[in-house]
mmCIF file of N, CA and C in Angstrom:
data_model
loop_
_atom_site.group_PDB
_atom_site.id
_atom_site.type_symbol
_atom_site.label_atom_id
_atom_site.label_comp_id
_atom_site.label_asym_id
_atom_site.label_seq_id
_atom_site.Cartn_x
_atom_site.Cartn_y
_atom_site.Cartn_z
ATOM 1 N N UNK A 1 32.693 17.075 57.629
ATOM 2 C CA UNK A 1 33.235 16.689 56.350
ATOM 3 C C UNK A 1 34.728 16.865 56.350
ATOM 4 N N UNK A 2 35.366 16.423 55.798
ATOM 5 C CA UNK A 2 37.059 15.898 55.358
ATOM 6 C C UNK A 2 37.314 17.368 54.587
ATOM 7 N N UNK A 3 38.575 17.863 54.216
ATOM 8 C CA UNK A 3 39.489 18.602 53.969
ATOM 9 C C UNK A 3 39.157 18.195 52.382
ATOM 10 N N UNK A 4 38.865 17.125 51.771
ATOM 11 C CA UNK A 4 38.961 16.444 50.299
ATOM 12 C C UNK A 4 37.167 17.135 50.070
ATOM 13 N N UNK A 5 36.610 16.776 50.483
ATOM 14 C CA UNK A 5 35.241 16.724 49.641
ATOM 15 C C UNK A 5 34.598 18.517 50.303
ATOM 16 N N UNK A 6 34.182 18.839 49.138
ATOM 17 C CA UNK A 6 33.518 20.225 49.632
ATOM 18 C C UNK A 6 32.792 20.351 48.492
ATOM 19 N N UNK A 7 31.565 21.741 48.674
ATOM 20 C CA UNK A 7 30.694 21.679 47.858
ATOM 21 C C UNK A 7 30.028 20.655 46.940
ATOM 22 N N UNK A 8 28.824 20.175 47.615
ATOM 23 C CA UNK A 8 28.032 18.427 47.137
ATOM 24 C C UNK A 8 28.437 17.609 47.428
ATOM 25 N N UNK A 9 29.893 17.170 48.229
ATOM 26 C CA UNK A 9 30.367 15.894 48.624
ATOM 27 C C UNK A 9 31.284 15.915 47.155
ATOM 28 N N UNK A 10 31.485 16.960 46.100
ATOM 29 C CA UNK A 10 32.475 16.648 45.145
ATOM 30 C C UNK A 10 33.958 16.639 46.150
ATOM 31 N N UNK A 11 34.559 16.226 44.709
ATOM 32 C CA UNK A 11 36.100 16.147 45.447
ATOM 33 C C UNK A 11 36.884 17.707 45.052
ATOM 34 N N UNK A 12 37.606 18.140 45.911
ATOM 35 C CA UNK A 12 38.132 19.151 44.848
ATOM 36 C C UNK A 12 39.367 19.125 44.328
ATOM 37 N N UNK A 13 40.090 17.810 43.727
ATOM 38 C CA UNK A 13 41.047 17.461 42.793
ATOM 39 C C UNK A 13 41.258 17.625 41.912
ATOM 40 N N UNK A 14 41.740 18.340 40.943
ATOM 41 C CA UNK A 14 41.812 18.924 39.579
ATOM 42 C C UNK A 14 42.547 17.800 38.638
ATOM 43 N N UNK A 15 43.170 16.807 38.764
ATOM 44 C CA UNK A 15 43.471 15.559 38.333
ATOM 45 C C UNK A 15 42.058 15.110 37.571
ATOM 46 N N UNK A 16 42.940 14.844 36.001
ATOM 47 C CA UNK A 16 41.677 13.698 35.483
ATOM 48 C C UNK A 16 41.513 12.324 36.160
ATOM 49 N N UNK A 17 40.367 11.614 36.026
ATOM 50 C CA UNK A 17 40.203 10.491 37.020
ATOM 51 C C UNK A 17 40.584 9.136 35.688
ATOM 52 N N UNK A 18 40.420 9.631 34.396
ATOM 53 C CA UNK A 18 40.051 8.573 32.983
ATOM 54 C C UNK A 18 41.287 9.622 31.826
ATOM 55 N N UNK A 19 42.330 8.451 31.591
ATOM 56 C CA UNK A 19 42.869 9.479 30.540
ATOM 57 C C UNK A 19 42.658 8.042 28.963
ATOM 58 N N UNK A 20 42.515 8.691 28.169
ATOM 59 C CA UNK A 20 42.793 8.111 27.053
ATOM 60 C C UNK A 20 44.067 8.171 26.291
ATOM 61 N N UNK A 21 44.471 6.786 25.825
ATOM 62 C CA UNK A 21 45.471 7.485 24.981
ATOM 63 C C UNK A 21 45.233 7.088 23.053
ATOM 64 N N UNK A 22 45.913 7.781 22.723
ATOM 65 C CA UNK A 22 45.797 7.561 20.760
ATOM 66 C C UNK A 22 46.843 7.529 20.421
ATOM 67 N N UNK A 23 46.838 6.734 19.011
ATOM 68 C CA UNK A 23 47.660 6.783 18.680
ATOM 69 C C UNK A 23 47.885 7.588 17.561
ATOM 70 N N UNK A 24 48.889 7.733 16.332
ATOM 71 C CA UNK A 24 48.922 8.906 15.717
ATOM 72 C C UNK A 24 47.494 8.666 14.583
ATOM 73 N N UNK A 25 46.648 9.604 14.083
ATOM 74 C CA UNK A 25 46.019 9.534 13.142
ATOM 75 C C UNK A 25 46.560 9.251 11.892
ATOM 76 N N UNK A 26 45.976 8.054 10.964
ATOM 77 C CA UNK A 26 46.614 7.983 9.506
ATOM 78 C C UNK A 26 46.038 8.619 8.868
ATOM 79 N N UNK A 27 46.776 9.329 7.912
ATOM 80 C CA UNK A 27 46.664 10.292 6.854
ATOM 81 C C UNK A 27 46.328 9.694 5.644
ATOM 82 N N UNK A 28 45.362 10.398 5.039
ATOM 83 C CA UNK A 28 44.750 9.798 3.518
ATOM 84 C C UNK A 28 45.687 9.409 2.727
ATOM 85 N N UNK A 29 46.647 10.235 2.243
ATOM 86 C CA UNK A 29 48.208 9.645 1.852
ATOM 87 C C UNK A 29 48.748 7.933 2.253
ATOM 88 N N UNK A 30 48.681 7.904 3.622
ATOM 89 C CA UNK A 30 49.375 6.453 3.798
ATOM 90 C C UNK A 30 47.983 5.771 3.331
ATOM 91 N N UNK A 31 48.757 4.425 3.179
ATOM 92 C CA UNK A 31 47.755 2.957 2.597
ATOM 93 C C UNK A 31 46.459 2.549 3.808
ATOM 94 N N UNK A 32 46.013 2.085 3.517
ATOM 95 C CA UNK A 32 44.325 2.741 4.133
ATOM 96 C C UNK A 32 45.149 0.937 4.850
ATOM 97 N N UNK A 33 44.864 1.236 6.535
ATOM 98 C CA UNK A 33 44.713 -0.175 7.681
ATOM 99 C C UNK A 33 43.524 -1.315 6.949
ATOM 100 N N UNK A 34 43.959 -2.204 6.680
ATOM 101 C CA UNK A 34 42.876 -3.525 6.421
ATOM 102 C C UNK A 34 42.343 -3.594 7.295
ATOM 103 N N UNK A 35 40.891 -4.217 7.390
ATOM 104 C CA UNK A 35 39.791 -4.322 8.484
ATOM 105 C C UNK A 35 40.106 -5.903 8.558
ATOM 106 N N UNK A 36 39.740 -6.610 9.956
ATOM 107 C CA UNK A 36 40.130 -7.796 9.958
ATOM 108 C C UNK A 36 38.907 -8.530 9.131
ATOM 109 N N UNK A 37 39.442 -9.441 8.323
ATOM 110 C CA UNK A 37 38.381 -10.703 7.080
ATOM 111 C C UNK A 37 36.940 -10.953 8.388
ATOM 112 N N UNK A 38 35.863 -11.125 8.346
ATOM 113 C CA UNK A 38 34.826 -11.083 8.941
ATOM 114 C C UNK A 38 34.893 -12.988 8.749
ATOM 115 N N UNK A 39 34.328 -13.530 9.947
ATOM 116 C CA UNK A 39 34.161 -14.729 9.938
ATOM 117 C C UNK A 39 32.873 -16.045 9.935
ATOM 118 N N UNK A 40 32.894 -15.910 8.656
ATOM 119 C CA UNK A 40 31.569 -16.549 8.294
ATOM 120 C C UNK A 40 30.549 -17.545 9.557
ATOM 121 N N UNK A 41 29.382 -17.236 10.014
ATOM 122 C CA UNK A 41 28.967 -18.111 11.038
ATOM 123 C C UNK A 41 28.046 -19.010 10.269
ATOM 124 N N UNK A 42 28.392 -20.171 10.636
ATOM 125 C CA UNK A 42 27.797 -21.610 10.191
ATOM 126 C C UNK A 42 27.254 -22.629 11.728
ATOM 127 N N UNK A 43 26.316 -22.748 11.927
ATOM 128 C CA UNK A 43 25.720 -23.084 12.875
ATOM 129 C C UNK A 43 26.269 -24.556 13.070
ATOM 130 N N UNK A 44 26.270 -25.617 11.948
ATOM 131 C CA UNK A 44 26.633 -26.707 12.553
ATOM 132 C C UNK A 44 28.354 -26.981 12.647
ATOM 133 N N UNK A 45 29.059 -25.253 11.964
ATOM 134 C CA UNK A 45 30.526 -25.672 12.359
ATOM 135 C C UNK A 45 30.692 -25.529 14.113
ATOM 136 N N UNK A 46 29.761 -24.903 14.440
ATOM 137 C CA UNK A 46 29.856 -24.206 16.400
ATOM 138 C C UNK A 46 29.173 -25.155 16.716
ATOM 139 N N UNK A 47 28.255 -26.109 16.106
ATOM 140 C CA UNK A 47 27.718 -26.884 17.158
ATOM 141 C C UNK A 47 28.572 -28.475 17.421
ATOM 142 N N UNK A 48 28.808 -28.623 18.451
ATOM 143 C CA UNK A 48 29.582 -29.660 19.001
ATOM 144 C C UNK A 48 28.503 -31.146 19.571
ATOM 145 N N UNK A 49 29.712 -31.936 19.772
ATOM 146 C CA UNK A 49 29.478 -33.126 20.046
ATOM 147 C C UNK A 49 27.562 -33.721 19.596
ATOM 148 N N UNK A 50 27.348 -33.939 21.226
ATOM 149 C CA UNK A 50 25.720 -34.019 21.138
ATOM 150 C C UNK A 50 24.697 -33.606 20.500
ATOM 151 N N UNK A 51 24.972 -32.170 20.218
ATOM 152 C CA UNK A 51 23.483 -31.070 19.816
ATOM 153 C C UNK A 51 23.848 -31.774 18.285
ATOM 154 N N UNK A 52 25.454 -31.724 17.767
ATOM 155 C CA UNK A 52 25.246 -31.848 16.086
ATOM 156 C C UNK A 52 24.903 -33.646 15.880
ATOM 157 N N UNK A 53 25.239 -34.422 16.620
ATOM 158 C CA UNK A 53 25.058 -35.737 16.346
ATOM 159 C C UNK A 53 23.267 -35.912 16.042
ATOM 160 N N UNK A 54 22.416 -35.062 17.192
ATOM 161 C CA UNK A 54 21.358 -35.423 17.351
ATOM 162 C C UNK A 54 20.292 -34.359 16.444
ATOM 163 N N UNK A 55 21.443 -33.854 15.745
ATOM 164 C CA UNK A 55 20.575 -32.838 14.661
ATOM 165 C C UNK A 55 20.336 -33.492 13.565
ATOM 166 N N UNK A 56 21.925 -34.630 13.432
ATOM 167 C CA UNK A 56 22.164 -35.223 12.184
ATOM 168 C C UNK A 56 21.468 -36.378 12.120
ATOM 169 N N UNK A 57 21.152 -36.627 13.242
ATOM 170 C CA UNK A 57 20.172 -38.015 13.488
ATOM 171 C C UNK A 57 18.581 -37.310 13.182
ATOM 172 N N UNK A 58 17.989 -36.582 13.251
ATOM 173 C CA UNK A 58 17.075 -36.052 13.410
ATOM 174 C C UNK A 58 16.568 -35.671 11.759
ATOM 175 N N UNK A 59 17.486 -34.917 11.317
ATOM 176 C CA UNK A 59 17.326 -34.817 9.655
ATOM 177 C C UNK A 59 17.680 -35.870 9.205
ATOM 178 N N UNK A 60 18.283 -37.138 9.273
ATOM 179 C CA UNK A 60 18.250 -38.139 8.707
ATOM 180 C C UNK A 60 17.104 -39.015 8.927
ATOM 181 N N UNK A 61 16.439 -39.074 9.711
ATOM 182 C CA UNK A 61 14.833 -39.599 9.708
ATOM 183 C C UNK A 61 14.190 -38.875 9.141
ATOM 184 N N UNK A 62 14.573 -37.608 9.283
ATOM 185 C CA UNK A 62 12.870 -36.727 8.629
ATOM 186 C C UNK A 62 13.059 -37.073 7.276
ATOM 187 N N UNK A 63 14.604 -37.130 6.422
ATOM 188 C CA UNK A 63 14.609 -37.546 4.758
ATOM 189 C C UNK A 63 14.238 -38.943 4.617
ATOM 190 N N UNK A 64 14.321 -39.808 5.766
ATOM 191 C CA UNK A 64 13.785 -41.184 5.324
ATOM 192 C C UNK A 64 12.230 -41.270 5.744
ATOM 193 N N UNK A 65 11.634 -40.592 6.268
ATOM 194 C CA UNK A 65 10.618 -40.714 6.530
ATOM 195 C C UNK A 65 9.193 -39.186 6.694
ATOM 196 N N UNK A 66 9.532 -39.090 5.583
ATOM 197 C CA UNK A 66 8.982 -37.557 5.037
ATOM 198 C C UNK A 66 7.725 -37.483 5.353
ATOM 199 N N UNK A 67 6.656 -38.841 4.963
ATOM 200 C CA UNK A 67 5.139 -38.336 5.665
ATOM 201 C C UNK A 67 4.990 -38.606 6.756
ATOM 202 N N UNK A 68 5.666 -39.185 7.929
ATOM 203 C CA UNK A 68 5.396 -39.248 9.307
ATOM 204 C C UNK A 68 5.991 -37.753 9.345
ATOM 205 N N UNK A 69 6.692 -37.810 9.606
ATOM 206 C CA UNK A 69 7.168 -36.291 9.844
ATOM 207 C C UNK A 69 6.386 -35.187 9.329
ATOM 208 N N UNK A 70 5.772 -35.065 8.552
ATOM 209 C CA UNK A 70 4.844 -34.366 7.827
ATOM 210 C C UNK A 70 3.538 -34.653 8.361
ATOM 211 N N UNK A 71 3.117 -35.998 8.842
ATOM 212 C CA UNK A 71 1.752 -35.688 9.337
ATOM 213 C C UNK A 71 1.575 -35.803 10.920
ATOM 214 N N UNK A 72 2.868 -35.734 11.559
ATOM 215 C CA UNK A 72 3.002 -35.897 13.062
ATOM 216 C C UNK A 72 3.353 -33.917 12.944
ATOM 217 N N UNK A 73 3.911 -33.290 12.428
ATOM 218 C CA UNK A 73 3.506 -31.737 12.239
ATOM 219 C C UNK A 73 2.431 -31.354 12.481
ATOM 220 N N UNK A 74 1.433 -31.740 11.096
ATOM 221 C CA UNK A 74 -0.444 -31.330 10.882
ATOM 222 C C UNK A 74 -0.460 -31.779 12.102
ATOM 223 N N UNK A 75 -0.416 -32.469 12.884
ATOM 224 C CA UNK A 75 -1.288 -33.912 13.663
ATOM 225 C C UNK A 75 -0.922 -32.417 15.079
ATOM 226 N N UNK A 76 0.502 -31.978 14.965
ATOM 227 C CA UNK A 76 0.582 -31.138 16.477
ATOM 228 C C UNK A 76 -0.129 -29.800 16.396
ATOM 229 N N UNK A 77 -0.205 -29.069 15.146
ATOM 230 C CA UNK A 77 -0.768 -27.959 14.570
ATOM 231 C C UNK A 77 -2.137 -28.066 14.882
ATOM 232 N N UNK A 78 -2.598 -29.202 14.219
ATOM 233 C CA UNK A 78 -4.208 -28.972 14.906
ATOM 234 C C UNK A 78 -4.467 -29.530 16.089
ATOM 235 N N UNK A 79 -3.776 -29.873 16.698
ATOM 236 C CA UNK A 79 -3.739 -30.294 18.580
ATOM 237 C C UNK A 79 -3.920 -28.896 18.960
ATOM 238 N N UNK A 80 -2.875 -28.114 18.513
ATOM 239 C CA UNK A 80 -3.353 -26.502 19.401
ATOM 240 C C UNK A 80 -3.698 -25.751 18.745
ATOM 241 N N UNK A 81 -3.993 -25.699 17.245
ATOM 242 C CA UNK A 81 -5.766 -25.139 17.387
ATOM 243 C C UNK A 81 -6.649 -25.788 18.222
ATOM 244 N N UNK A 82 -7.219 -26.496 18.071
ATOM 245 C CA UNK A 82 -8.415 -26.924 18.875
ATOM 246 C C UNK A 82 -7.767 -26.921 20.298
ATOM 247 N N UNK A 83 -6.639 -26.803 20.549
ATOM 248 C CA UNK A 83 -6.512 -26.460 22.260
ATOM 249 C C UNK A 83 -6.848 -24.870 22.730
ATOM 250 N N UNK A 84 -6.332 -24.374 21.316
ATOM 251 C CA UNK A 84 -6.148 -22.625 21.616
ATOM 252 C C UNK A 84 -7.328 -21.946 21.198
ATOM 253 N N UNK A 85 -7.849 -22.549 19.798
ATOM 254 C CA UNK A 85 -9.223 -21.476 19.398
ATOM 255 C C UNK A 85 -10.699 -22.671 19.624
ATOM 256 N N UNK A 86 -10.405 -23.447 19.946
ATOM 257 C CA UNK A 86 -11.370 -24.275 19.759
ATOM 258 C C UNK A 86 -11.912 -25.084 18.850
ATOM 259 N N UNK A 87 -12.503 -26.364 18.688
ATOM 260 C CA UNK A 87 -12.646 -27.495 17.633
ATOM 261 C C UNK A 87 -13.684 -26.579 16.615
ATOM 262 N N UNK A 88 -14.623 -26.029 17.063
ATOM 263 C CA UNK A 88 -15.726 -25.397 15.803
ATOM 264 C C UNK A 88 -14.638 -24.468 14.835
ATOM 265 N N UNK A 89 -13.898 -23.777 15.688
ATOM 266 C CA UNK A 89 -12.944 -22.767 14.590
ATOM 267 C C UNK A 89 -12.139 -23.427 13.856
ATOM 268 N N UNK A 90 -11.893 -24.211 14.428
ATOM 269 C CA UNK A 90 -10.751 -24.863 13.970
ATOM 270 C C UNK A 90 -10.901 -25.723 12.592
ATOM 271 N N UNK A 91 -12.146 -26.583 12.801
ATOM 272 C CA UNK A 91 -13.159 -27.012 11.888
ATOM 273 C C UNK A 91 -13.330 -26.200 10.663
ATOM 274 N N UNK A 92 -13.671 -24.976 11.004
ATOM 275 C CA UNK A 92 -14.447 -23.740 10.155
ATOM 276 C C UNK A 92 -12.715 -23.559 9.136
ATOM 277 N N UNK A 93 -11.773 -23.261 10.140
ATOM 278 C CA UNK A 93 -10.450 -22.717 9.292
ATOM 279 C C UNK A 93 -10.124 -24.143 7.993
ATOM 280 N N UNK A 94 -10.347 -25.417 8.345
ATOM 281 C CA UNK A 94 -9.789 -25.997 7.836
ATOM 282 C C UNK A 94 -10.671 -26.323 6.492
ATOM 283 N N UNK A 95 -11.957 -26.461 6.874
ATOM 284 C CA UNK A 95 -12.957 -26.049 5.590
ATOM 285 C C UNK A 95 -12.349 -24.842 4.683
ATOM 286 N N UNK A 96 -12.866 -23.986 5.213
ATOM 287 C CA UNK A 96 -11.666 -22.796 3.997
ATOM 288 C C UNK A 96 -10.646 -23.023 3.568
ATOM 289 N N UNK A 97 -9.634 -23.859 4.805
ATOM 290 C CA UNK A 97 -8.385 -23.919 3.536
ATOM 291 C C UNK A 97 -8.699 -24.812 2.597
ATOM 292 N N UNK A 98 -9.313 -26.393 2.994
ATOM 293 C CA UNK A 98 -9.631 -26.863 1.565
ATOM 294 C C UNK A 98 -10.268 -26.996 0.587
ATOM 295 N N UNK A 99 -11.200 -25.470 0.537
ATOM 296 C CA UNK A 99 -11.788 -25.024 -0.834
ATOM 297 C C UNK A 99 -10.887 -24.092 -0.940
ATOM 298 N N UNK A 100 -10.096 -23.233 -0.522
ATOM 299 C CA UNK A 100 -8.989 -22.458 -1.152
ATOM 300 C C UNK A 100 -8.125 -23.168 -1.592
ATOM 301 N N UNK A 101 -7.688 -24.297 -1.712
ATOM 302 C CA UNK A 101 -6.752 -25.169 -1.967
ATOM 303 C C UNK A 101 -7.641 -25.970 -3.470
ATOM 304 N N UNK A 102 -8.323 -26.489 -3.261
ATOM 305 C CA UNK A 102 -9.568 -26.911 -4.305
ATOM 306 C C UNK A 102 -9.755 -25.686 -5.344
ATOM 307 N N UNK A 103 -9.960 -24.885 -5.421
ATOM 308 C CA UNK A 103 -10.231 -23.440 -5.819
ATOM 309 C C UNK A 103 -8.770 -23.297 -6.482
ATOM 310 N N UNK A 104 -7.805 -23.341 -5.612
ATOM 311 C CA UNK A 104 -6.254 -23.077 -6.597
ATOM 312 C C UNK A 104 -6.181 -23.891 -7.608
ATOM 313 N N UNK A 105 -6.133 -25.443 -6.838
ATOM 314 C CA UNK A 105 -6.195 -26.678 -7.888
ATOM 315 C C UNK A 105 -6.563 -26.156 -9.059
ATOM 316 N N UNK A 106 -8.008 -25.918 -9.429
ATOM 317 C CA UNK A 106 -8.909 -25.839 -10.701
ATOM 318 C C UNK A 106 -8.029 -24.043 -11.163
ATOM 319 N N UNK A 107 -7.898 -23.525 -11.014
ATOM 320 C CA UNK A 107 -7.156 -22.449 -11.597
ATOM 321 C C UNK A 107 -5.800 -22.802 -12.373
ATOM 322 N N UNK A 108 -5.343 -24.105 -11.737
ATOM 323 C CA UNK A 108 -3.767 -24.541 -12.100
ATOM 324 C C UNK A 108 -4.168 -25.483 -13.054
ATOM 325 N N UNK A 109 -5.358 -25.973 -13.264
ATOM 326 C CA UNK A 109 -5.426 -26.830 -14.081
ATOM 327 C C UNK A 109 -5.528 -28.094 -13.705
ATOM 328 N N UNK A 110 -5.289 -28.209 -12.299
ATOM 329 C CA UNK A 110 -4.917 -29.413 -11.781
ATOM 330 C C UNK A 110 -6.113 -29.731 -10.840
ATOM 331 N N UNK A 111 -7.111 -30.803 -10.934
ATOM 332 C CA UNK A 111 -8.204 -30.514 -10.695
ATOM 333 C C UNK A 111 -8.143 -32.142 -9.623
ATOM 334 N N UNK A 112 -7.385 -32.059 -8.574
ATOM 335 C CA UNK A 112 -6.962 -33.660 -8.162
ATOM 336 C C UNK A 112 -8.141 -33.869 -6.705
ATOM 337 N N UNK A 113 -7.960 -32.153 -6.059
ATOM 338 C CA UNK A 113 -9.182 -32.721 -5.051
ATOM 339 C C UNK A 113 -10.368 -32.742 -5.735
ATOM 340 N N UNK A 114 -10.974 -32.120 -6.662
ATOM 341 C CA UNK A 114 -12.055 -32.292 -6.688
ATOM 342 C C UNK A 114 -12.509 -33.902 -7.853
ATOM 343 N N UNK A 115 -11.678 -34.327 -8.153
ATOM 344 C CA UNK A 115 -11.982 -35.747 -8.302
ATOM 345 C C UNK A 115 -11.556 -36.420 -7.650
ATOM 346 N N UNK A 116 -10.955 -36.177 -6.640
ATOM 347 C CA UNK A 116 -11.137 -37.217 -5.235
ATOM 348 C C UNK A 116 -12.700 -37.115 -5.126
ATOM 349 N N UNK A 117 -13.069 -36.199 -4.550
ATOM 350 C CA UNK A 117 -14.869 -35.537 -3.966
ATOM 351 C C UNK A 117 -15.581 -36.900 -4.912
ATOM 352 N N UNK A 118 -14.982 -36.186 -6.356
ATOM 353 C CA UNK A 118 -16.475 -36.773 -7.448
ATOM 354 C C UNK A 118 -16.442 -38.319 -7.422
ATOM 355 N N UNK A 119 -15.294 -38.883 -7.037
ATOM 356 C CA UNK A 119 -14.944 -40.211 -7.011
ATOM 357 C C UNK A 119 -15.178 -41.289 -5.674
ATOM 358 N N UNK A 120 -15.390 -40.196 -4.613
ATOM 359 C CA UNK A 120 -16.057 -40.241 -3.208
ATOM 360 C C UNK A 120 -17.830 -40.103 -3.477
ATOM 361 N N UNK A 121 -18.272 -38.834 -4.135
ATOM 362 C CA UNK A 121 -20.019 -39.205 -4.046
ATOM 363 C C UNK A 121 -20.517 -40.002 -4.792
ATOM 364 N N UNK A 122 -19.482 -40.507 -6.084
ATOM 365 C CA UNK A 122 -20.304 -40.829 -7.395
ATOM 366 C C UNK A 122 -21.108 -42.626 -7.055
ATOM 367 N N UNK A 123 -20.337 -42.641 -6.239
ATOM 368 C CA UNK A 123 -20.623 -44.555 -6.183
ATOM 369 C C UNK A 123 -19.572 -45.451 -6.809
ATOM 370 N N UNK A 124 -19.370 -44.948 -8.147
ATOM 371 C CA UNK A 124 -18.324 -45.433 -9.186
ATOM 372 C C UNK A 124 -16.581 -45.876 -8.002
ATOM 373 N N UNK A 125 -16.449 -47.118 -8.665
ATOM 374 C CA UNK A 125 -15.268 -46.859 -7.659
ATOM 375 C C UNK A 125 -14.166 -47.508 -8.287
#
């Protein structure tokens, strides 16, 4: 071993290796340092060229065309249920939601699926 390193391979240099420096502390007396104004993040001010053109293209179809977009959603939603839990569950979940939905209806007063139904068995058309 070297003349420098002894006991553990330390060094035995009494020199700090990291100095910090400060500056003077402000006193409650002086006027309190302003913090810099925080800068509001807005997603489509950072998004550039391509990503915002094709965002703006993208929400401008979905407002002109609200039930494709709305039933190409349902249409992917139950693609993976029945990919992920299977068509019987899937079946089973969607029965419940639309007597829970039927069930709200008539609580709200608003009784629209179930005269669809009555207007579907009655014959009457």
């Amino acid at each position: 071993m070297s003349d420098k390193t002894a006991f553990d391979g330390r060094r035995s240099s009494a020199s700090p290796k990291l100095s910090i420096e400060q500056g003077p502390v402000a006193d409650e007396a002086t006027e309190p340092v302003e913090e810099p104004k925080r800068r509001t993040h807005r997603l489509d001010a950072d998004a550039i060229g391509f990503i915002k053109g094709l965002g703006a293209a993208v929400w401008a179809y979905a407002d002109s065309h609200h039930y494709t977009v709305l039933y190409g959603v349902i249409g992917f939603v139950l693609a993976v249920l029945i990919l992920t839990i299977g068509l019987w569950a899937t079946i089973v979940i969607a029965v419940f939601a639309g007597v829970g939905a039927a069930l709200g209806q008539i609580r709200d007063g608003d009784n629209g699926i179930v005269n669809f139904f009555r207007r579907l068995f009655s014959g009457k058309r």
